[in-house]
């Protein structure tokens, strides 16, 4: 209770600052204090992926892989870093994150700011073996469409040795043309290239595809059928939404970027339910979008998820939310 009050006060103060500035300050405090949260967790396997618990950190919060130990300390069962691109890039001009406080949501148009794979790679090499690490990769903003496949390949080759899973991000709304990779011809050429690359090496991380919540049913059907016929291991559902109706209902229809948090939950859950009915059983479904409490977490499993991730809930609720969810999940599994 006391911790919650302190967090609420800290959050009020942090929310007085622009979002990216307050995120930097939170990361500084995370470095200082995350050790206080540390508890021992034993690993177990979900469809071949060894995790500490079923709640993971979603991509985008630790873009440069600087805080892996800290996010492990606060209790996440697996951690996804990135999106990492071949070359470093600044991303879109600021301001590029907007808080929609009354909706407990965020609008972001960051555009993959990151230090580039060469700078980030040494941090991945140092990650402890007990941590389940996912690396999310994507193309640089100025890459021409016919070269995008080479950006994925370049990143994959640099990171595959250190990752338990590699997520191919084809769904950020903030990188021009990226979502056109949901079209089957484009998609197939990219996954064939990555799967072919994976098959050449002994170390073979799982490969996930991160999907947009804004596509037509037919697009999902074609995409999942292609995934079913391939050695892709799973999907991450979903990225942020740039659905115009949703953005207008939140009074941000005139702004660029994608919606995350509570306002994303319904569309992410709808796609999760739809995909669950068509995806092969052995594929891993990682569900993300609108996790703010134990109920929204459990709902993802009821809809068919194998694992769950969170981003915006952590910004609004703080690290105690991770503890609460994981504790409840451990109780459920020890009772069953
Ligand atoms: C500020 C911000 C930055 C993000 N950056 C990335 C990113 O770099 N790569 C990615 O795959 N997803 C990114 N995401 C999407 C999240 O990983 C997640 O899919 C989405 O926010 C839905 O989860 P949530 O409602 O728990 O936030 C970002 C989200 C936010 C809010």
mmCIF file of C-alpha atoms and ligand atoms in Angstrom:
data_model
loop_
_atom_site.group_PDB
_atom_site.id
_atom_site.type_symbol
_atom_site.label_atom_id
_atom_site.label_comp_id
_atom_site.label_asym_id
_atom_site.label_seq_id
_atom_site.Cartn_x
_atom_site.Cartn_y
_atom_site.Cartn_z
ATOM 1 C CA UNK A 1 0.000 0.000 0.000
ATOM 2 C CA UNK A 2 2.793 2.389 0.971
ATOM 3 C CA UNK A 3 4.742 1.497 -2.180
ATOM 4 C CA UNK A 4 1.621 2.183 -4.249
ATOM 5 C CA UNK A 5 1.168 5.636 -2.681
ATOM 6 C CA UNK A 6 4.819 6.488 -3.311
ATOM 7 C CA UNK A 7 4.509 5.347 -6.909
ATOM 8 C CA UNK A 8 1.329 7.371 -7.438
ATOM 9 C CA UNK A 9 3.015 10.484 -6.114
ATOM 10 C CA UNK A 10 6.136 9.885 -8.227
ATOM 11 C CA UNK A 11 3.947 9.288 -11.263
ATOM 12 C CA UNK A 12 2.074 12.563 -10.718
ATOM 13 C CA UNK A 13 5.388 14.406 -10.629
ATOM 14 C CA UNK A 14 6.782 12.538 -13.625
ATOM 15 C CA UNK A 15 3.607 13.199 -15.617
ATOM 16 C CA UNK A 16 4.310 16.936 -15.275
ATOM 17 C CA UNK A 17 7.260 16.427 -17.626
ATOM 18 C CA UNK A 18 7.150 15.580 -21.341
ATOM 19 C CA UNK A 19 6.795 11.773 -21.782
ATOM 20 C CA UNK A 20 10.271 11.032 -23.144
ATOM 21 C CA UNK A 21 11.947 13.100 -20.433
ATOM 22 C CA UNK A 22 9.964 11.397 -17.697
ATOM 23 C CA UNK A 23 10.786 8.007 -19.222
ATOM 24 C CA UNK A 24 14.495 8.807 -18.998
ATOM 25 C CA UNK A 25 14.102 9.750 -15.338
ATOM 26 C CA UNK A 26 12.104 6.556 -14.622
ATOM 27 C CA UNK A 27 14.868 4.522 -16.247
ATOM 28 C CA UNK A 28 17.427 6.218 -13.998
ATOM 29 C CA UNK A 29 15.366 5.231 -10.911
ATOM 30 C CA UNK A 30 14.907 1.740 -12.301
ATOM 31 C CA UNK A 31 18.708 1.420 -12.483
ATOM 32 C CA UNK A 32 19.001 2.554 -8.878
ATOM 33 C CA UNK A 33 16.148 0.663 -7.229
ATOM 34 C CA UNK A 34 15.101 -2.353 -9.327
ATOM 35 C CA UNK A 35 17.344 -4.569 -7.180
ATOM 36 C CA UNK A 36 14.885 -4.086 -4.302
ATOM 37 C CA UNK A 37 12.217 -5.953 -6.264
ATOM 38 C CA UNK A 38 14.388 -8.926 -7.158
ATOM 39 C CA UNK A 39 13.064 -12.393 -6.378
ATOM 40 C CA UNK A 40 14.137 -15.818 -7.497
ATOM 41 C CA UNK A 41 12.108 -17.374 -10.285
ATOM 42 C CA UNK A 42 12.677 -20.782 -11.832
ATOM 43 C CA UNK A 43 12.432 -21.214 -15.550
ATOM 44 C CA UNK A 44 9.910 -23.413 -17.287
ATOM 45 C CA UNK A 45 9.093 -24.036 -20.900
ATOM 46 C CA UNK A 46 6.115 -22.868 -22.958
ATOM 47 C CA UNK A 47 6.136 -24.542 -26.366
ATOM 48 C CA UNK A 48 9.915 -24.751 -26.212
ATOM 49 C CA UNK A 49 10.589 -21.198 -25.006
ATOM 50 C CA UNK A 50 12.184 -21.073 -21.569
ATOM 51 C CA UNK A 51 10.690 -18.273 -19.500
ATOM 52 C CA UNK A 52 10.492 -17.285 -15.811
ATOM 53 C CA UNK A 53 6.792 -16.470 -15.944
ATOM 54 C CA UNK A 54 4.203 -15.737 -18.619
ATOM 55 C CA UNK A 55 4.324 -11.914 -18.424
ATOM 56 C CA UNK A 56 6.942 -10.270 -20.632
ATOM 57 C CA UNK A 57 8.119 -6.745 -21.367
ATOM 58 C CA UNK A 58 6.844 -5.611 -24.789
ATOM 59 C CA UNK A 59 9.187 -4.123 -27.383
ATOM 60 C CA UNK A 60 9.815 -0.404 -27.451
ATOM 61 C CA UNK A 61 10.520 0.413 -23.822
ATOM 62 C CA UNK A 62 14.093 -0.886 -23.798
ATOM 63 C CA UNK A 63 14.924 0.000 -27.375
ATOM 64 C CA UNK A 64 18.689 -0.013 -26.865
ATOM 65 C CA UNK A 65 18.932 -3.030 -24.536
ATOM 66 C CA UNK A 66 20.285 -0.946 -21.663
ATOM 67 C CA UNK A 67 17.929 -2.146 -18.912
ATOM 68 C CA UNK A 68 17.579 -5.888 -19.343
ATOM 69 C CA UNK A 69 18.741 -6.791 -15.824
ATOM 70 C CA UNK A 70 16.523 -4.104 -14.328
ATOM 71 C CA UNK A 71 13.385 -5.322 -16.110
ATOM 72 C CA UNK A 72 14.311 -8.849 -15.065
ATOM 73 C CA UNK A 73 14.638 -7.618 -11.462
ATOM 74 C CA UNK A 74 11.147 -6.141 -11.372
ATOM 75 C CA UNK A 75 9.755 -9.541 -12.303
ATOM 76 C CA UNK A 76 9.181 -9.884 -16.032
ATOM 77 C CA UNK A 77 9.395 -13.489 -17.202
ATOM 78 C CA UNK A 78 10.909 -12.577 -20.566
ATOM 79 C CA UNK A 79 12.167 -9.359 -22.081
ATOM 80 C CA UNK A 80 11.919 -8.077 -25.633
ATOM 81 C CA UNK A 81 14.313 -5.279 -26.615
ATOM 82 C CA UNK A 82 14.254 -3.083 -29.733
ATOM 83 C CA UNK A 83 13.053 -2.356 -32.319
ATOM 84 C CA UNK A 84 16.658 -2.395 -33.497
ATOM 85 C CA UNK A 85 17.551 -1.268 -37.020
ATOM 86 C CA UNK A 86 20.791 -1.790 -39.012
ATOM 87 C CA UNK A 87 21.941 1.836 -38.781
ATOM 88 C CA UNK A 88 21.351 4.152 -35.815
ATOM 89 C CA UNK A 89 18.497 6.602 -36.318
ATOM 90 C CA UNK A 90 16.956 9.520 -34.441
ATOM 91 C CA UNK A 91 13.342 8.691 -35.296
ATOM 92 C CA UNK A 92 10.633 11.261 -35.980
ATOM 93 C CA UNK A 93 10.833 14.844 -34.689
ATOM 94 C CA UNK A 94 9.713 15.474 -31.084
ATOM 95 C CA UNK A 95 7.162 15.629 -29.513
ATOM 96 C CA UNK A 96 6.320 12.069 -30.564
ATOM 97 C CA UNK A 97 4.653 10.552 -27.512
ATOM 98 C CA UNK A 98 1.364 11.927 -26.202
ATOM 99 C CA UNK A 99 -0.316 10.778 -22.998
ATOM 100 C CA UNK A 100 -4.080 10.318 -23.214
ATOM 101 C CA UNK A 101 -4.428 10.265 -19.456
ATOM 102 C CA UNK A 102 -8.198 9.993 -19.110
ATOM 103 C CA UNK A 103 -8.111 6.935 -21.396
ATOM 104 C CA UNK A 104 -4.966 5.454 -19.828
ATOM 105 C CA UNK A 105 -3.483 5.256 -23.294
ATOM 106 C CA UNK A 106 -0.548 6.610 -25.274
ATOM 107 C CA UNK A 107 -0.188 7.875 -28.816
ATOM 108 C CA UNK A 108 3.327 7.416 -30.169
ATOM 109 C CA UNK A 109 4.974 8.258 -33.463
ATOM 110 C CA UNK A 110 8.551 7.533 -32.418
ATOM 111 C CA UNK A 111 9.699 5.863 -35.650
ATOM 112 C CA UNK A 112 12.293 3.452 -34.181
ATOM 113 C CA UNK A 113 14.818 5.776 -32.544
ATOM 114 C CA UNK A 114 17.704 3.471 -31.623
ATOM 115 C CA UNK A 115 21.468 3.294 -31.485
ATOM 116 C CA UNK A 116 21.764 0.757 -34.314
ATOM 117 C CA UNK A 117 22.649 -2.905 -34.155
ATOM 118 C CA UNK A 118 26.457 -2.504 -34.029
ATOM 119 C CA UNK A 119 26.285 -0.422 -30.841
ATOM 120 C CA UNK A 120 23.604 -2.558 -29.206
ATOM 121 C CA UNK A 121 25.127 -5.973 -30.001
ATOM 122 C CA UNK A 122 27.782 -5.951 -27.211
ATOM 123 C CA UNK A 123 24.978 -5.438 -24.642
ATOM 124 C CA UNK A 124 23.152 -8.494 -26.004
ATOM 125 C CA UNK A 125 26.324 -10.540 -25.740
ATOM 126 C CA UNK A 126 26.454 -9.845 -21.998
ATOM 127 C CA UNK A 127 22.894 -10.905 -21.137
ATOM 128 C CA UNK A 128 22.783 -13.599 -18.445
ATOM 129 C CA UNK A 129 21.756 -17.090 -19.581
ATOM 130 C CA UNK A 130 18.850 -17.264 -17.149
ATOM 131 C CA UNK A 131 17.077 -14.346 -18.864
ATOM 132 C CA UNK A 132 14.760 -15.113 -21.767
ATOM 133 C CA UNK A 133 15.693 -12.471 -24.335
ATOM 134 C CA UNK A 134 13.723 -11.424 -27.375
ATOM 135 C CA UNK A 135 15.204 -9.069 -29.955
ATOM 136 C CA UNK A 136 12.801 -7.100 -32.111
ATOM 137 C CA UNK A 137 14.216 -6.061 -35.505
ATOM 138 C CA UNK A 138 13.068 -3.753 -38.278
ATOM 139 C CA UNK A 139 14.273 -1.711 -41.245
ATOM 140 C CA UNK A 140 15.685 1.808 -41.218
ATOM 141 C CA UNK A 141 13.299 4.548 -42.204
ATOM 142 C CA UNK A 142 15.231 5.505 -45.361
ATOM 143 C CA UNK A 143 15.515 1.939 -46.671
ATOM 144 C CA UNK A 144 13.836 1.549 -50.067
ATOM 145 C CA UNK A 145 11.117 -1.171 -50.176
ATOM 146 C CA UNK A 146 13.159 -3.647 -52.256
ATOM 147 C CA UNK A 147 16.014 -3.478 -49.693
ATOM 148 C CA UNK A 148 13.880 -4.029 -46.562
ATOM 149 C CA UNK A 149 14.539 -7.752 -46.651
ATOM 150 C CA UNK A 150 18.273 -7.035 -46.401
ATOM 151 C CA UNK A 151 17.753 -4.865 -43.314
ATOM 152 C CA UNK A 152 16.006 -7.758 -41.544
ATOM 153 C CA UNK A 153 18.735 -10.153 -42.663
ATOM 154 C CA UNK A 154 21.486 -7.811 -41.531
ATOM 155 C CA UNK A 155 19.966 -7.426 -38.052
ATOM 156 C CA UNK A 156 19.148 -11.123 -37.776
ATOM 157 C CA UNK A 157 22.764 -12.116 -38.537
ATOM 158 C CA UNK A 158 24.045 -9.715 -35.872
ATOM 159 C CA UNK A 159 21.706 -10.794 -33.069
ATOM 160 C CA UNK A 160 20.612 -14.415 -33.553
ATOM 161 C CA UNK A 161 23.359 -15.907 -31.359
ATOM 162 C CA UNK A 162 22.207 -13.986 -28.297
ATOM 163 C CA UNK A 163 18.417 -14.171 -28.610
ATOM 164 C CA UNK A 164 15.915 -16.780 -27.422
ATOM 165 C CA UNK A 165 13.529 -15.301 -29.952
ATOM 166 C CA UNK A 166 13.759 -12.738 -32.723
ATOM 167 C CA UNK A 167 10.630 -10.744 -33.526
ATOM 168 C CA UNK A 168 10.233 -9.357 -37.022
ATOM 169 C CA UNK A 169 8.363 -6.115 -36.642
ATOM 170 C CA UNK A 170 6.227 -5.657 -39.766
ATOM 171 C CA UNK A 171 3.598 -3.554 -38.049
ATOM 172 C CA UNK A 172 4.837 -0.232 -36.705
ATOM 173 C CA UNK A 173 2.561 2.499 -38.086
ATOM 174 C CA UNK A 174 5.482 4.952 -37.889
ATOM 175 C CA UNK A 175 7.802 3.535 -40.551
ATOM 176 C CA UNK A 176 6.599 4.246 -44.108
ATOM 177 C CA UNK A 177 5.426 1.144 -46.052
ATOM 178 C CA UNK A 178 6.241 -1.285 -43.243
ATOM 179 C CA UNK A 179 2.693 -2.583 -42.951
ATOM 180 C CA UNK A 180 2.707 -3.467 -46.657
ATOM 181 C CA UNK A 181 4.653 -6.516 -45.477
ATOM 182 C CA UNK A 182 1.272 -7.897 -44.392
ATOM 183 C CA UNK A 183 0.663 -8.497 -48.119
ATOM 184 C CA UNK A 184 1.458 -12.072 -48.785
ATOM 185 C CA UNK A 185 3.995 -11.737 -51.617
ATOM 186 C CA UNK A 186 6.086 -9.198 -49.731
ATOM 187 C CA UNK A 187 5.728 -11.194 -46.520
ATOM 188 C CA UNK A 188 6.764 -14.483 -48.059
ATOM 189 C CA UNK A 189 9.969 -13.148 -49.547
ATOM 190 C CA UNK A 190 11.008 -11.687 -46.184
ATOM 191 C CA UNK A 191 10.230 -14.770 -44.068
ATOM 192 C CA UNK A 192 11.754 -17.139 -46.619
ATOM 193 C CA UNK A 193 15.001 -15.153 -46.479
ATOM 194 C CA UNK A 194 15.103 -15.157 -42.660
ATOM 195 C CA UNK A 195 14.144 -18.822 -42.308
ATOM 196 C CA UNK A 196 16.753 -19.765 -44.878
ATOM 197 C CA UNK A 197 19.352 -17.771 -42.927
ATOM 198 C CA UNK A 198 18.345 -19.457 -39.665
ATOM 199 C CA UNK A 199 18.666 -22.910 -41.196
ATOM 200 C CA UNK A 200 22.347 -22.293 -41.971
ATOM 201 C CA UNK A 201 23.374 -22.098 -38.320
ATOM 202 C CA UNK A 202 23.325 -24.341 -35.282
ATOM 203 C CA UNK A 203 21.928 -21.649 -33.010
ATOM 204 C CA UNK A 204 18.312 -21.222 -34.028
ATOM 205 C CA UNK A 205 16.258 -18.736 -31.995
ATOM 206 C CA UNK A 206 12.512 -18.823 -32.355
ATOM 207 C CA UNK A 207 11.159 -16.381 -34.916
ATOM 208 C CA UNK A 208 8.007 -14.378 -34.217
ATOM 209 C CA UNK A 209 6.057 -11.978 -36.431
ATOM 210 C CA UNK A 210 4.588 -8.860 -34.804
ATOM 211 C CA UNK A 211 1.241 -8.083 -36.352
ATOM 212 C CA UNK A 212 -0.816 -4.914 -36.834
ATOM 213 C CA UNK A 213 -4.323 -4.679 -35.317
ATOM 214 C CA UNK A 214 -5.658 -2.670 -38.265
ATOM 215 C CA UNK A 215 -5.868 -5.148 -41.152
ATOM 216 C CA UNK A 216 -8.793 -6.822 -42.953
ATOM 217 C CA UNK A 217 -9.820 -10.386 -42.000
ATOM 218 C CA UNK A 218 -8.648 -11.654 -45.389
ATOM 219 C CA UNK A 219 -5.162 -10.267 -44.751
ATOM 220 C CA UNK A 220 -4.940 -12.097 -41.407
ATOM 221 C CA UNK A 221 -6.200 -15.287 -43.002
ATOM 222 C CA UNK A 222 -3.583 -15.220 -45.765
ATOM 223 C CA UNK A 223 -0.841 -14.226 -43.369
ATOM 224 C CA UNK A 224 -1.592 -16.936 -40.822
ATOM 225 C CA UNK A 225 -1.985 -19.614 -43.505
ATOM 226 C CA UNK A 226 1.472 -18.662 -44.754
ATOM 227 C CA UNK A 227 2.818 -18.827 -41.202
ATOM 228 C CA UNK A 228 1.137 -22.211 -40.667
ATOM 229 C CA UNK A 229 2.910 -23.534 -43.756
ATOM 230 C CA UNK A 230 6.266 -22.195 -42.606
ATOM 231 C CA UNK A 231 8.737 -22.740 -39.776
ATOM 232 C CA UNK A 232 7.866 -19.376 -38.174
ATOM 233 C CA UNK A 233 7.367 -20.138 -34.482
ATOM 234 C CA UNK A 234 4.756 -17.633 -33.467
ATOM 235 C CA UNK A 235 3.061 -14.260 -33.591
ATOM 236 C CA UNK A 236 2.917 -11.183 -31.388
ATOM 237 C CA UNK A 237 -0.588 -9.676 -31.392
ATOM 238 C CA UNK A 238 -0.525 -6.707 -31.614
ATOM 239 C CA UNK A 239 1.348 -3.524 -32.311
ATOM 240 C CA UNK A 240 -0.256 -0.094 -31.749
ATOM 241 C CA UNK A 241 -3.328 0.942 -33.739
ATOM 242 C CA UNK A 242 -3.568 3.817 -36.186
ATOM 243 C CA UNK A 243 -7.233 3.186 -36.916
ATOM 244 C CA UNK A 244 -8.654 6.596 -37.797
ATOM 245 C CA UNK A 245 -12.017 6.031 -36.088
ATOM 246 C CA UNK A 246 -10.302 5.021 -32.869
ATOM 247 C CA UNK A 247 -8.000 8.038 -33.013
ATOM 248 C CA UNK A 248 -10.904 10.390 -33.705
ATOM 249 C CA UNK A 249 -12.848 8.970 -30.767
ATOM 250 C CA UNK A 250 -9.814 9.849 -28.640
ATOM 251 C CA UNK A 251 -9.645 13.335 -30.252
ATOM 252 C CA UNK A 252 -6.223 12.718 -31.801
ATOM 253 C CA UNK A 253 -7.394 11.973 -35.344
ATOM 254 C CA UNK A 254 -5.250 14.833 -36.670
ATOM 255 C CA UNK A 255 -2.002 13.456 -35.166
ATOM 256 C CA UNK A 256 0.358 10.789 -36.508
ATOM 257 C CA UNK A 257 1.151 7.618 -34.576
ATOM 258 C CA UNK A 258 -0.350 4.531 -32.987
ATOM 259 C CA UNK A 259 -2.554 4.051 -29.926
ATOM 260 C CA UNK A 260 -1.548 1.744 -27.068
ATOM 261 C CA UNK A 261 -2.942 0.977 -23.621
ATOM 262 C CA UNK A 262 -6.562 0.598 -22.546
ATOM 263 C CA UNK A 263 -7.939 2.050 -25.787
ATOM 264 C CA UNK A 264 -6.131 -0.638 -27.791
ATOM 265 C CA UNK A 265 -7.386 -3.581 -25.772
ATOM 266 C CA UNK A 266 -10.621 -4.315 -27.656
ATOM 267 C CA UNK A 267 -9.089 -4.322 -31.115
ATOM 268 C CA UNK A 268 -6.037 -6.322 -29.997
ATOM 269 C CA UNK A 269 -8.318 -8.883 -28.325
ATOM 270 C CA UNK A 270 -10.562 -9.114 -31.382
ATOM 271 C CA UNK A 271 -7.586 -9.951 -33.605
ATOM 272 C CA UNK A 272 -6.236 -12.384 -31.018
ATOM 273 C CA UNK A 273 -9.556 -14.251 -30.993
ATOM 274 C CA UNK A 274 -9.735 -14.282 -34.775
ATOM 275 C CA UNK A 275 -6.172 -15.508 -35.240
ATOM 276 C CA UNK A 276 -6.542 -18.190 -32.566
ATOM 277 C CA UNK A 277 -9.173 -19.909 -34.706
ATOM 278 C CA UNK A 278 -6.863 -20.201 -37.724
ATOM 279 C CA UNK A 279 -3.345 -20.593 -36.375
ATOM 280 C CA UNK A 280 -1.785 -24.036 -35.902
ATOM 281 C CA UNK A 281 -1.710 -25.228 -32.321
ATOM 282 C CA UNK A 282 2.046 -25.554 -32.040
ATOM 283 C CA UNK A 283 2.639 -21.877 -32.872
ATOM 284 C CA UNK A 284 3.249 -19.533 -29.956
ATOM 285 C CA UNK A 285 0.820 -16.652 -29.484
ATOM 286 C CA UNK A 286 2.184 -13.673 -27.556
ATOM 287 C CA UNK A 287 -0.679 -11.308 -26.731
ATOM 288 C CA UNK A 288 -0.107 -7.626 -26.023
ATOM 289 C CA UNK A 289 -2.329 -4.566 -25.764
ATOM 290 C CA UNK A 290 -4.116 -3.035 -22.802
ATOM 291 C CA UNK A 291 -2.833 -5.076 -19.860
ATOM 292 C CA UNK A 292 -3.580 -3.038 -16.724
ATOM 293 C CA UNK A 293 -4.543 -5.646 -14.140
ATOM 294 C CA UNK A 294 -4.966 -9.349 -13.385
ATOM 295 C CA UNK A 295 -8.313 -9.508 -15.219
ATOM 296 C CA UNK A 296 -7.051 -8.047 -18.493
ATOM 297 C CA UNK A 297 -4.043 -10.389 -18.234
ATOM 298 C CA UNK A 298 -6.210 -13.480 -17.666
ATOM 299 C CA UNK A 299 -8.532 -12.469 -20.487
ATOM 300 C CA UNK A 300 -5.676 -12.822 -23.003
ATOM 301 C CA UNK A 301 -5.211 -16.488 -21.986
ATOM 302 C CA UNK A 302 -8.952 -17.112 -22.183
ATOM 303 C CA UNK A 303 -8.784 -15.834 -25.773
ATOM 304 C CA UNK A 304 -5.953 -18.208 -26.612
ATOM 305 C CA UNK A 305 -2.638 -16.568 -25.726
ATOM 306 C CA UNK A 306 0.381 -18.625 -24.631
ATOM 307 C CA UNK A 307 2.245 -15.603 -23.287
ATOM 308 C CA UNK A 308 1.436 -11.967 -22.583
ATOM 309 C CA UNK A 309 3.409 -8.729 -22.801
ATOM 310 C CA UNK A 310 2.888 -5.231 -21.469
ATOM 311 C CA UNK A 311 4.130 -1.687 -22.100
ATOM 312 C CA UNK A 312 1.631 1.117 -21.420
ATOM 313 C CA UNK A 313 0.245 -0.482 -18.241
ATOM 314 C CA UNK A 314 3.718 -0.251 -16.747
ATOM 315 C CA UNK A 315 3.861 3.496 -17.482
ATOM 316 C CA UNK A 316 0.517 4.158 -15.786
ATOM 317 C CA UNK A 317 0.667 1.625 -12.937
ATOM 318 C CA UNK A 318 4.380 1.166 -12.218
ATOM 319 C CA UNK A 319 6.430 -1.940 -11.369
ATOM 320 C CA UNK A 320 4.055 -3.166 -8.654
ATOM 321 C CA UNK A 321 1.649 -4.171 -11.398
ATOM 322 C CA UNK A 322 4.192 -6.719 -12.647
ATOM 323 C CA UNK A 323 4.496 -8.193 -9.154
ATOM 324 C CA UNK A 324 0.714 -8.355 -8.701
ATOM 325 C CA UNK A 325 0.098 -10.117 -11.996
ATOM 326 C CA UNK A 326 2.960 -12.594 -11.614
ATOM 327 C CA UNK A 327 2.027 -13.430 -8.018
ATOM 328 C CA UNK A 328 -1.548 -14.142 -9.034
ATOM 329 C CA UNK A 329 -0.439 -16.241 -12.008
ATOM 330 C CA UNK A 330 1.931 -18.294 -9.820
ATOM 331 C CA UNK A 331 -0.899 -18.921 -7.357
ATOM 332 C CA UNK A 332 -3.186 -20.124 -10.148
ATOM 333 C CA UNK A 333 -0.554 -22.508 -11.538
ATOM 334 C CA UNK A 334 0.402 -23.891 -8.104
ATOM 335 C CA UNK A 335 -3.314 -24.552 -7.328
ATOM 336 C CA UNK A 336 -3.933 -26.312 -10.641
HETATM 337 C C1 LIG B 1 6.080 4.586 -26.789
HETATM 338 C C2 LIG B 1 5.956 3.240 -27.440
HETATM 339 C C3 LIG B 1 6.985 2.761 -28.244
HETATM 340 C C4 LIG B 1 6.873 1.505 -28.865
HETATM 341 N N1 LIG B 1 7.901 1.055 -29.630
HETATM 342 C C5 LIG B 1 7.812 -0.180 -30.205
HETATM 343 C C6 LIG B 1 8.882 -0.693 -30.965
HETATM 344 O O1 LIG B 1 9.939 -0.080 -31.095
HETATM 345 N N2 LIG B 1 8.708 -1.913 -31.537
HETATM 346 C C7 LIG B 1 7.571 -2.660 -31.399
HETATM 347 O O2 LIG B 1 7.479 -3.762 -31.930
HETATM 348 N N3 LIG B 1 6.543 -2.197 -30.659
HETATM 349 C C8 LIG B 1 6.638 -0.980 -30.057
HETATM 350 N N4 LIG B 1 5.605 -0.507 -29.305
HETATM 351 C C9 LIG B 1 4.358 -1.310 -29.201
HETATM 352 C C10 LIG B 1 4.327 -2.146 -27.928
HETATM 353 O O3 LIG B 1 5.340 -3.122 -27.929
HETATM 354 C C11 LIG B 1 2.959 -2.861 -27.788
HETATM 355 O O4 LIG B 1 2.797 -3.735 -28.882
HETATM 356 C C12 LIG B 1 1.792 -1.890 -27.755
HETATM 357 O O5 LIG B 1 2.135 -0.721 -27.054
HETATM 358 C C13 LIG B 1 0.559 -2.528 -27.094
HETATM 359 O O6 LIG B 1 0.819 -2.885 -25.767
HETATM 360 P P1 LIG B 1 0.399 -1.985 -24.488
HETATM 361 O O7 LIG B 1 -1.036 -1.622 -24.645
HETATM 362 O O8 LIG B 1 0.682 -2.843 -23.305
HETATM 363 O O9 LIG B 1 1.273 -0.781 -24.548
HETATM 364 C C14 LIG B 1 5.699 0.727 -28.676
HETATM 365 C C15 LIG B 1 4.682 1.224 -27.850
HETATM 366 C C16 LIG B 1 4.804 2.444 -27.234
HETATM 367 C C17 LIG B 1 3.676 2.942 -26.366
#
